Amino acid sequence: TCSSGDFFMDKIGFIGLGNMGRPLAERLIKKYKLYAYDLAKTNLQYFTDKGAVACSSPSEVASKVNQIFLCLPTSSIVETVVNGDNGIAISAKKGAYIIDMTTGEPEITRKISDKLKEKEINFIDAPVSGGPKGAYHGNIAIMIGGTEEQFTKIKPIMDDISSNIFYAGKIGSGHSIKAGNNLLNLICRMATFEVISLLVKDGVDPKKAVEIIQKSSGRNYAIEITLPDNILSGKMVQGFSTGLMKKDAGVATKIANSNNVDIPLGKLSQELLENTIDEFGENADMSIVALTYEKLTGAKIRP
Ligand code: NAD
């Protein structure tokens, strides 16, 4: 049973069922009746096969349920899905909650939220970090921006997704922290590839270097997770595209610009990412960045 009262009932909406939305929705469908919408028919079909109701538009989703999750590529797509033709705003009821799990832009988020406030519709940001794997295991980090009252209201349903739910602060704070996190992930990843490539050039076994640095002061997410799981394993797939990383680092840059803050490491890491995108495109998996370093140094990190 749903712990959030009659208004929410045991049903939810989910729009955006791709790499990230799928494992998040997968956790919710265990407990709630799912009303789903996605432009990609195969992504929708995956859930209708599991008993979800397919809706024909975001507005139809909003006519059926009062809690709607979004996990879409960008904030401008979120804006269309909320305020565009056949958008959520057309049929959402007073008191409804739209929970935006997209890695979005704080400024757009605040704008959408302000506009919906007039209709007494709650729009809050709840981006995630930890990838499809973290969502699947129920421990993905979710950072929520909104009022404390809104946070308290949706906390029970968020607990059904993950054991790592955080209140980030006022509306947009979740998106700000997420953009900062991803820029940091990019910088650490590039720095780690640089150093491991150097060590390989010096004749070191990359597996040994990673194993030892995992217990040393240079450790970070790339050393602990990305390299062993996705690169040294030869898998070369993490389920996160170069294009999405470019977008996320770009959001952090926008935040830096609007605050007049210089981010030299951030800039350089984005230039390096651009080299990978020039060669492999924006749909390539982030693991492909390793190939750029191979080319740059002639050192092979992969098996
Ligand atoms: P994806 O491209 O795999 O999925 C996006 C989904 O949205 C697709 O199914 C697509 O058909 C659908 N979609 C696009 N426009 C739509 C529209 N107008 N109406 C309905 N559906 C629409 O991307 P993803 O990896 O799932 O990423 C989604 C969000 O999650 C992004 O903001 C991303 O930055 C963030 N994120 C991804 C990861 C990851 O590891 N993949 C991790 C953390 C956060």
mmCIF file of C-alpha atoms and ligand atoms in Angstrom:
data_model
loop_
_atom_site.group_PDB
_atom_site.id
_atom_site.type_symbol
_atom_site.label_atom_id
_atom_site.label_comp_id
_atom_site.label_asym_id
_atom_site.label_seq_id
_atom_site.Cartn_x
_atom_site.Cartn_y
_atom_site.Cartn_z
ATOM 1 C CA THR A 1 0.000 0.000 0.000
ATOM 2 C CA CYS A 2 1.050 3.554 -0.629
ATOM 3 C CA SER A 3 2.054 5.489 2.454
ATOM 4 C CA SER A 4 1.316 8.901 0.933
ATOM 5 C CA GLY A 5 -2.467 8.984 1.363
ATOM 6 C CA ASP A 6 -5.514 8.649 -0.877
ATOM 7 C CA PHE A 7 -4.676 11.480 -3.247
ATOM 8 C CA PHE A 8 -1.584 9.651 -4.502
ATOM 9 C CA MET A 9 -3.013 6.119 -4.260
ATOM 10 C CA ASP A 10 -1.045 3.134 -5.427
ATOM 11 C CA LYS A 11 -0.316 4.459 -8.890
ATOM 12 C CA ILE A 12 2.387 6.573 -10.460
ATOM 13 C CA GLY A 13 3.340 7.950 -13.857
ATOM 14 C CA PHE A 14 6.757 7.601 -15.466
ATOM 15 C CA ILE A 15 7.918 9.451 -18.577
ATOM 16 C CA GLY A 16 11.347 8.677 -20.078
ATOM 17 C CA LEU A 17 12.165 4.977 -19.837
ATOM 18 C CA GLY A 18 15.667 4.863 -21.343
ATOM 19 C CA ASN A 19 18.969 3.653 -19.871
ATOM 20 C CA MET A 20 18.388 5.463 -16.580
ATOM 21 C CA GLY A 21 14.599 5.684 -16.374
ATOM 22 C CA ARG A 22 14.172 1.946 -16.949
ATOM 23 C CA PRO A 23 15.880 0.666 -13.752
ATOM 24 C CA LEU A 24 14.273 3.482 -11.700
ATOM 25 C CA ALA A 25 10.778 2.630 -12.973
ATOM 26 C CA GLU A 26 11.577 -1.032 -12.507
ATOM 27 C CA ARG A 27 11.829 -0.466 -8.763
ATOM 28 C CA LEU A 28 8.508 1.398 -8.669
ATOM 29 C CA ILE A 29 6.523 -1.108 -10.722
ATOM 30 C CA LYS A 30 7.107 -3.668 -7.958
ATOM 31 C CA LYS A 31 4.839 -1.622 -5.687
ATOM 32 C CA TYR A 32 2.748 0.757 -7.814
ATOM 33 C CA LYS A 33 0.545 0.581 -10.884
ATOM 34 C CA LEU A 34 2.636 2.257 -13.561
ATOM 35 C CA TYR A 35 1.267 4.665 -16.202
ATOM 36 C CA ALA A 36 4.049 5.021 -18.722
ATOM 37 C CA TYR A 37 4.924 7.221 -21.669
ATOM 38 C CA ASP A 38 7.980 7.327 -23.943
ATOM 39 C CA LEU A 39 8.558 8.320 -27.559
ATOM 40 C CA ALA A 40 10.490 5.075 -28.095
ATOM 41 C CA LYS A 41 7.980 2.260 -28.547
ATOM 42 C CA THR A 42 10.401 -0.489 -27.496
ATOM 43 C CA ASN A 43 11.158 1.259 -24.198
ATOM 44 C CA LEU A 44 7.431 1.537 -23.518
ATOM 45 C CA GLN A 45 6.752 -2.050 -24.539
ATOM 46 C CA TYR A 46 9.286 -3.286 -21.970
ATOM 47 C CA PHE A 47 6.945 -2.024 -19.229
ATOM 48 C CA THR A 48 3.583 -2.851 -20.789
ATOM 49 C CA ASP A 49 4.878 -6.433 -20.920
ATOM 50 C CA LYS A 50 5.216 -6.151 -17.136
ATOM 51 C CA GLY A 51 1.673 -4.844 -16.654
ATOM 52 C CA ALA A 52 2.140 -1.083 -17.045
ATOM 53 C CA VAL A 53 -0.511 1.014 -18.783
ATOM 54 C CA ALA A 54 0.798 2.742 -21.917
ATOM 55 C CA CYS A 55 -0.361 6.352 -22.265
ATOM 56 C CA SER A 56 -0.465 8.245 -25.529
ATOM 57 C CA SER A 57 0.794 11.591 -24.183
ATOM 58 C CA PRO A 58 2.204 13.254 -21.057
ATOM 59 C CA SER A 59 -1.173 14.902 -20.537
ATOM 60 C CA GLU A 60 -2.864 11.497 -20.470
ATOM 61 C CA VAL A 61 -0.395 10.341 -17.798
ATOM 62 C CA ALA A 62 -1.267 13.421 -15.715
ATOM 63 C CA SER A 63 -4.997 12.715 -16.081
ATOM 64 C CA LYS A 64 -4.527 9.265 -14.496
ATOM 65 C CA VAL A 65 -2.068 9.813 -11.640
ATOM 66 C CA ASN A 66 -0.950 12.487 -9.186
ATOM 67 C CA GLN A 67 2.728 11.582 -8.924
ATOM 68 C CA ILE A 68 4.666 11.751 -12.177
ATOM 69 C CA PHE A 69 8.329 10.903 -12.546
ATOM 70 C CA LEU A 70 10.417 12.262 -15.428
ATOM 71 C CA CYS A 71 13.788 10.916 -16.583
ATOM 72 C CA LEU A 72 14.375 12.711 -19.882
ATOM 73 C CA PRO A 73 17.581 13.721 -21.683
ATOM 74 C CA THR A 74 17.495 17.500 -21.036
ATOM 75 C CA SER A 75 15.613 20.267 -19.229
ATOM 76 C CA SER A 76 14.401 21.722 -22.515
ATOM 77 C CA ILE A 77 12.710 18.384 -23.290
ATOM 78 C CA VAL A 78 11.263 18.451 -19.767
ATOM 79 C CA GLU A 79 9.860 21.901 -20.499
ATOM 80 C CA THR A 80 8.118 20.576 -23.623
ATOM 81 C CA VAL A 81 6.772 17.499 -21.843
ATOM 82 C CA VAL A 82 5.394 19.684 -19.042
ATOM 83 C CA ASN A 83 4.225 22.833 -20.836
ATOM 84 C CA GLY A 84 4.042 21.860 -24.513
ATOM 85 C CA ASP A 85 1.148 20.500 -26.621
ATOM 86 C CA ASN A 86 -0.410 17.524 -24.823
ATOM 87 C CA GLY A 87 1.873 18.341 -21.891
ATOM 88 C CA ILE A 88 1.439 17.413 -18.244
ATOM 89 C CA ALA A 89 0.269 20.919 -17.245
ATOM 90 C CA ILE A 90 -2.914 20.548 -19.308
ATOM 91 C CA SER A 91 -4.417 17.887 -17.074
ATOM 92 C CA ALA A 92 -2.372 17.791 -13.853
ATOM 93 C CA LYS A 93 -4.501 18.245 -10.750
ATOM 94 C CA LYS A 94 -3.961 20.682 -7.898
ATOM 95 C CA GLY A 95 -1.558 19.157 -5.407
ATOM 96 C CA ALA A 96 0.034 16.809 -7.958
ATOM 97 C CA TYR A 97 3.778 16.197 -7.820
ATOM 98 C CA ILE A 98 6.109 16.157 -10.816
ATOM 99 C CA ILE A 99 9.436 14.662 -9.775
ATOM 100 C CA ASP A 100 12.144 15.459 -12.319
ATOM 101 C CA MET A 101 14.954 12.887 -12.227
ATOM 102 C CA THR A 102 16.546 14.265 -15.390
ATOM 103 C CA THR A 103 20.061 15.685 -15.021
ATOM 104 C CA GLY A 104 18.738 19.155 -15.681
ATOM 105 C CA GLU A 105 19.508 22.856 -15.530
ATOM 106 C CA PRO A 106 18.718 24.599 -12.239
ATOM 107 C CA GLU A 107 17.636 27.809 -13.955
ATOM 108 C CA ILE A 108 15.070 26.092 -16.215
ATOM 109 C CA THR A 109 13.916 23.986 -13.267
ATOM 110 C CA ARG A 110 13.208 27.083 -11.163
ATOM 111 C CA LYS A 111 11.326 28.641 -14.069
ATOM 112 C CA ILE A 112 9.117 25.558 -14.635
ATOM 113 C CA SER A 113 8.476 25.263 -10.908
ATOM 114 C CA ASP A 114 7.483 28.931 -10.519
ATOM 115 C CA LYS A 115 5.049 28.714 -13.402
ATOM 116 C CA LEU A 116 3.379 25.549 -12.053
ATOM 117 C CA LYS A 117 3.136 27.007 -8.549
ATOM 118 C CA GLU A 118 0.364 29.298 -9.842
ATOM 119 C CA LYS A 119 -1.681 26.164 -10.575
ATOM 120 C CA GLU A 120 -0.732 24.593 -7.226
ATOM 121 C CA ILE A 121 1.199 21.854 -8.999
ATOM 122 C CA ASN A 122 4.471 20.820 -7.351
ATOM 123 C CA PHE A 123 7.530 20.502 -9.562
ATOM 124 C CA ILE A 124 10.710 19.377 -7.832
ATOM 125 C CA ASP A 125 14.147 18.247 -8.990
ATOM 126 C CA ALA A 126 15.412 14.804 -8.016
ATOM 127 C CA PRO A 127 18.422 13.901 -10.187
ATOM 128 C CA VAL A 128 20.285 10.682 -9.568
ATOM 129 C CA SER A 129 23.883 9.550 -9.415
ATOM 130 C CA GLY A 130 25.178 6.001 -9.466
ATOM 131 C CA GLY A 131 24.084 4.896 -12.928
ATOM 132 C CA PRO A 132 21.696 2.125 -13.992
ATOM 133 C CA LYS A 133 23.612 -0.277 -11.738
ATOM 134 C CA GLY A 134 22.973 1.836 -8.621
ATOM 135 C CA ALA A 135 19.289 2.147 -9.500
ATOM 136 C CA TYR A 136 18.977 -1.584 -10.031
ATOM 137 C CA HIS A 137 20.541 -2.285 -6.627
ATOM 138 C CA GLY A 138 18.380 0.323 -4.870
ATOM 139 C CA ASN A 139 21.258 2.459 -3.594
ATOM 140 C CA ILE A 140 21.502 5.192 -6.236
ATOM 141 C CA ALA A 141 21.996 8.691 -4.754
ATOM 142 C CA ILE A 142 18.945 10.935 -5.282
ATOM 143 C CA MET A 143 19.319 14.662 -4.489
ATOM 144 C CA ILE A 144 16.061 16.533 -4.045
ATOM 145 C CA GLY A 145 15.482 20.251 -4.524
ATOM 146 C CA GLY A 146 12.289 21.889 -3.255
ATOM 147 C CA THR A 147 10.780 22.984 0.040
ATOM 148 C CA GLU A 148 11.306 20.817 3.110
ATOM 149 C CA GLU A 149 7.559 20.236 3.133
ATOM 150 C CA GLN A 150 7.647 18.908 -0.442
ATOM 151 C CA PHE A 151 10.595 16.708 0.461
ATOM 152 C CA THR A 152 8.748 15.225 3.450
ATOM 153 C CA LYS A 153 5.718 14.542 1.292
ATOM 154 C CA ILE A 154 7.543 12.541 -1.358
ATOM 155 C CA LYS A 155 10.186 10.916 0.871
ATOM 156 C CA PRO A 156 8.166 7.665 1.335
ATOM 157 C CA ILE A 157 7.910 6.974 -2.388
ATOM 158 C CA MET A 158 11.569 7.928 -2.920
ATOM 159 C CA ASP A 159 12.477 5.371 -0.231
ATOM 160 C CA ASP A 160 10.913 2.741 -2.491
ATOM 161 C CA ILE A 161 13.539 3.574 -5.127
ATOM 162 C CA SER A 162 16.678 3.900 -3.039
ATOM 163 C CA SER A 163 18.183 3.892 0.422
ATOM 164 C CA ASN A 164 20.212 7.036 -0.429
ATOM 165 C CA ILE A 165 17.708 9.902 -0.566
ATOM 166 C CA PHE A 166 19.065 13.391 0.218
ATOM 167 C CA TYR A 167 17.435 16.770 0.732
ATOM 168 C CA ALA A 168 19.647 19.086 -1.358
ATOM 169 C CA GLY A 169 18.008 22.456 -0.560
ATOM 170 C CA LYS A 170 15.698 24.878 -2.355
ATOM 171 C CA ILE A 171 14.321 24.166 -5.856
ATOM 172 C CA GLY A 172 17.156 23.607 -8.387
ATOM 173 C CA SER A 173 19.714 22.591 -5.727
ATOM 174 C CA GLY A 174 19.542 18.945 -6.748
ATOM 175 C CA HIS A 175 20.315 19.877 -10.334
ATOM 176 C CA SER A 176 23.168 22.176 -9.276
ATOM 177 C CA ILE A 177 24.812 19.501 -7.121
ATOM 178 C CA LYS A 178 24.343 16.867 -9.831
ATOM 179 C CA ALA A 179 26.019 19.095 -12.471
ATOM 180 C CA GLY A 180 28.904 19.729 -10.073
ATOM 181 C CA ASN A 181 29.202 16.019 -9.366
ATOM 182 C CA ASN A 182 29.340 15.097 -13.041
ATOM 183 C CA LEU A 183 31.929 17.728 -13.855
ATOM 184 C CA LEU A 184 33.994 16.329 -10.988
ATOM 185 C CA ASN A 185 33.488 12.799 -12.340
ATOM 186 C CA LEU A 186 34.712 13.959 -15.769
ATOM 187 C CA ILE A 187 37.770 15.737 -14.357
ATOM 188 C CA CYS A 188 38.706 12.728 -12.168
ATOM 189 C CA ARG A 189 38.142 10.318 -15.052
ATOM 190 C CA MET A 190 40.420 12.261 -17.403
ATOM 191 C CA ALA A 191 43.076 12.676 -14.691
ATOM 192 C CA THR A 192 42.910 8.943 -13.930
ATOM 193 C CA PHE A 193 43.216 7.874 -17.585
ATOM 194 C CA GLU A 194 46.149 10.255 -17.950
ATOM 195 C CA VAL A 195 48.014 8.765 -14.996
ATOM 196 C CA ILE A 196 47.229 5.110 -15.765
ATOM 197 C CA SER A 197 48.329 5.624 -19.403
ATOM 198 C CA LEU A 198 51.572 7.128 -18.141
ATOM 199 C CA LEU A 199 52.178 4.156 -15.841
ATOM 200 C CA VAL A 200 51.458 1.673 -18.647
ATOM 201 C CA LYS A 201 54.001 3.531 -20.799
ATOM 202 C CA ASP A 202 56.447 3.042 -17.944
ATOM 203 C CA GLY A 203 55.892 -0.719 -18.091
ATOM 204 C CA VAL A 204 53.411 -1.106 -15.240
ATOM 205 C CA ASP A 205 50.499 -3.610 -15.389
ATOM 206 C CA PRO A 206 47.318 -1.418 -15.377
ATOM 207 C CA LYS A 207 45.463 -3.980 -13.199
ATOM 208 C CA LYS A 208 48.205 -3.675 -10.564
ATOM 209 C CA ALA A 209 48.196 0.123 -10.732
ATOM 210 C CA VAL A 210 44.412 0.226 -10.259
ATOM 211 C CA GLU A 211 44.421 -2.341 -7.452
ATOM 212 C CA ILE A 212 47.087 -0.437 -5.505
ATOM 213 C CA ILE A 213 45.734 3.077 -6.092
ATOM 214 C CA GLN A 214 42.293 1.835 -4.948
ATOM 215 C CA LYS A 215 43.864 1.631 -1.482
ATOM 216 C CA SER A 216 46.029 4.752 -1.848
ATOM 217 C CA SER A 217 45.450 8.499 -1.665
ATOM 218 C CA GLY A 218 44.786 8.989 -5.417
ATOM 219 C CA ARG A 219 41.641 6.851 -5.313
ATOM 220 C CA ASN A 220 38.391 8.103 -6.871
ATOM 221 C CA TYR A 221 35.308 6.726 -8.681
ATOM 222 C CA ALA A 222 37.204 6.106 -11.935
ATOM 223 C CA ILE A 223 39.805 4.030 -10.081
ATOM 224 C CA GLU A 224 37.291 2.211 -7.886
ATOM 225 C CA ILE A 225 34.482 1.541 -10.382
ATOM 226 C CA THR A 226 34.934 2.801 -13.963
ATOM 227 C CA LEU A 227 38.325 1.280 -14.736
ATOM 228 C CA PRO A 228 37.818 -2.180 -13.185
ATOM 229 C CA ASP A 229 34.152 -2.617 -14.242
ATOM 230 C CA ASN A 230 34.169 -1.085 -17.702
ATOM 231 C CA ILE A 231 37.714 -0.813 -19.056
ATOM 232 C CA LEU A 232 39.994 -3.467 -17.526
ATOM 233 C CA SER A 233 37.146 -5.983 -17.898
ATOM 234 C CA GLY A 234 37.120 -5.236 -21.649
ATOM 235 C CA LYS A 235 33.356 -4.593 -21.433
ATOM 236 C CA MET A 236 33.678 -0.977 -22.653
ATOM 237 C CA VAL A 237 30.021 -0.242 -21.824
ATOM 238 C CA GLN A 238 28.793 1.679 -18.814
ATOM 239 C CA GLY A 239 25.381 2.788 -20.169
ATOM 240 C CA PHE A 240 26.121 6.531 -20.187
ATOM 241 C CA SER A 241 26.816 8.394 -23.407
ATOM 242 C CA THR A 242 29.496 10.967 -24.249
ATOM 243 C CA GLY A 243 26.711 13.317 -25.379
ATOM 244 C CA LEU A 244 24.997 13.221 -21.975
ATOM 245 C CA MET A 245 28.316 13.855 -20.209
ATOM 246 C CA LYS A 246 28.949 16.794 -22.527
ATOM 247 C CA LYS A 247 25.518 18.163 -21.622
ATOM 248 C CA ASP A 248 26.108 17.726 -17.879
ATOM 249 C CA ALA A 249 29.533 19.382 -17.923
ATOM 250 C CA GLY A 250 27.929 22.139 -20.006
ATOM 251 C CA VAL A 251 25.333 22.735 -17.279
ATOM 252 C CA ALA A 252 28.153 23.102 -14.728
ATOM 253 C CA THR A 253 29.847 25.590 -17.073
ATOM 254 C CA LYS A 254 26.620 27.605 -17.340
ATOM 255 C CA ILE A 255 26.416 27.714 -13.545
ATOM 256 C CA ALA A 256 30.064 28.865 -13.415
ATOM 257 C CA ASN A 257 29.431 31.579 -16.012
ATOM 258 C CA SER A 258 26.357 32.937 -14.281
ATOM 259 C CA ASN A 259 28.376 33.184 -11.059
ATOM 260 C CA ASN A 260 31.515 34.599 -12.762
ATOM 261 C CA VAL A 261 33.664 31.709 -11.577
ATOM 262 C CA ASP A 262 36.642 30.329 -13.536
ATOM 263 C CA ILE A 263 36.842 26.526 -13.928
ATOM 264 C CA PRO A 264 40.155 25.812 -15.740
ATOM 265 C CA LEU A 265 40.205 22.053 -14.976
ATOM 266 C CA GLY A 266 36.573 21.807 -15.985
ATOM 267 C CA LYS A 267 37.327 23.543 -19.268
ATOM 268 C CA LEU A 268 40.292 21.318 -20.090
ATOM 269 C CA SER A 269 38.408 18.110 -19.301
ATOM 270 C CA GLN A 270 35.590 19.202 -21.631
ATOM 271 C CA GLU A 271 38.100 19.869 -24.415
ATOM 272 C CA LEU A 272 39.486 16.351 -23.968
ATOM 273 C CA LEU A 273 35.956 14.922 -24.067
ATOM 274 C CA GLU A 274 35.367 16.860 -27.274
ATOM 275 C CA ASN A 275 38.284 14.922 -28.886
ATOM 276 C CA THR A 276 36.480 11.662 -28.149
ATOM 277 C CA ILE A 277 33.183 13.024 -29.474
ATOM 278 C CA ASP A 278 34.864 14.256 -32.690
ATOM 279 C CA GLU A 279 36.039 10.722 -33.388
ATOM 280 C CA PHE A 280 33.218 8.534 -31.999
ATOM 281 C CA GLY A 281 30.148 10.768 -31.809
ATOM 282 C CA GLU A 282 27.726 11.678 -29.040
ATOM 283 C CA ASN A 283 26.068 8.259 -28.814
ATOM 284 C CA ALA A 284 29.353 6.529 -27.939
ATOM 285 C CA ASP A 285 29.613 5.122 -24.431
ATOM 286 C CA MET A 286 31.772 7.104 -21.972
ATOM 287 C CA SER A 287 34.099 4.043 -21.752
ATOM 288 C CA ILE A 288 35.299 4.962 -25.259
ATOM 289 C CA VAL A 289 37.240 7.868 -23.731
ATOM 290 C CA ALA A 290 39.910 5.230 -22.970
ATOM 291 C CA LEU A 291 40.537 4.893 -26.719
ATOM 292 C CA THR A 292 41.354 8.600 -26.964
ATOM 293 C CA TYR A 293 44.044 8.113 -24.342
ATOM 294 C CA GLU A 294 45.373 5.066 -26.186
ATOM 295 C CA LYS A 295 45.744 7.224 -29.264
ATOM 296 C CA LEU A 296 47.269 10.100 -27.319
ATOM 297 C CA THR A 297 49.884 8.055 -25.465
ATOM 298 C CA GLY A 298 50.140 4.776 -27.370
ATOM 299 C CA ALA A 299 49.546 2.998 -24.045
ATOM 300 C CA LYS A 300 46.852 0.300 -24.004
ATOM 301 C CA ILE A 301 44.861 0.160 -20.755
ATOM 302 C CA ARG A 302 42.294 -2.366 -22.029
ATOM 303 C CA PRO A 303 43.188 -6.074 -21.965
HETATM 304 P P1 NAD B 1 18.313 7.720 -22.777
HETATM 305 O O1 NAD B 1 18.532 8.451 -24.032
HETATM 306 O O2 NAD B 1 18.736 6.299 -22.659
HETATM 307 O O3 NAD B 1 16.742 7.793 -22.372
HETATM 308 C C1 NAD B 1 15.939 8.907 -22.593
HETATM 309 C C2 NAD B 1 14.522 8.422 -22.846
HETATM 310 O O4 NAD B 1 13.662 9.566 -22.975
HETATM 311 C C3 NAD B 1 14.382 7.621 -24.131
HETATM 312 O O5 NAD B 1 13.647 6.439 -23.884
HETATM 313 C C4 NAD B 1 13.637 8.566 -25.065
HETATM 314 O O6 NAD B 1 12.835 7.904 -26.016
HETATM 315 C C5 NAD B 1 12.808 9.347 -24.090
HETATM 316 N N1 NAD B 1 12.362 10.652 -24.603
HETATM 317 C C6 NAD B 1 13.110 11.616 -25.189
HETATM 318 N N2 NAD B 1 12.353 12.675 -25.497
HETATM 319 C C7 NAD B 1 11.093 12.387 -25.100
HETATM 320 C C8 NAD B 1 9.854 13.075 -25.147
HETATM 321 N N3 NAD B 1 9.748 14.297 -25.662
HETATM 322 N N4 NAD B 1 8.773 12.450 -24.636
HETATM 323 C C9 NAD B 1 8.862 11.217 -24.112
HETATM 324 N N5 NAD B 1 9.999 10.506 -24.039
HETATM 325 C C10 NAD B 1 11.098 11.088 -24.533
HETATM 326 O O7 NAD B 1 19.035 8.601 -21.640
HETATM 327 P P2 NAD B 1 19.348 8.150 -20.136
HETATM 328 O O8 NAD B 1 20.733 7.647 -20.047
HETATM 329 O O9 NAD B 1 18.211 7.331 -19.622
HETATM 330 O O10 NAD B 1 19.349 9.591 -19.436
HETATM 331 C C11 NAD B 1 18.147 10.227 -18.989
HETATM 332 C C12 NAD B 1 18.554 11.302 -17.978
HETATM 333 O O11 NAD B 1 19.197 10.680 -16.863
HETATM 334 C C13 NAD B 1 19.568 12.296 -18.576
HETATM 335 O O12 NAD B 1 19.299 13.587 -18.105
HETATM 336 C C14 NAD B 1 20.880 11.782 -18.043
HETATM 337 O O13 NAD B 1 21.861 12.803 -17.962
HETATM 338 C C15 NAD B 1 20.464 11.267 -16.677
HETATM 339 N N6 NAD B 1 21.370 10.264 -16.085
HETATM 340 C C16 NAD B 1 21.798 9.186 -16.806
HETATM 341 C C17 NAD B 1 22.665 8.273 -16.216
HETATM 342 C C18 NAD B 1 23.183 7.063 -16.978
HETATM 343 O O14 NAD B 1 24.122 6.428 -16.485
HETATM 344 N N7 NAD B 1 22.601 6.718 -18.118
HETATM 345 C C19 NAD B 1 23.084 8.453 -14.904
HETATM 346 C C20 NAD B 1 22.602 9.528 -14.177
HETATM 347 C C21 NAD B 1 21.740 10.435 -14.787
#
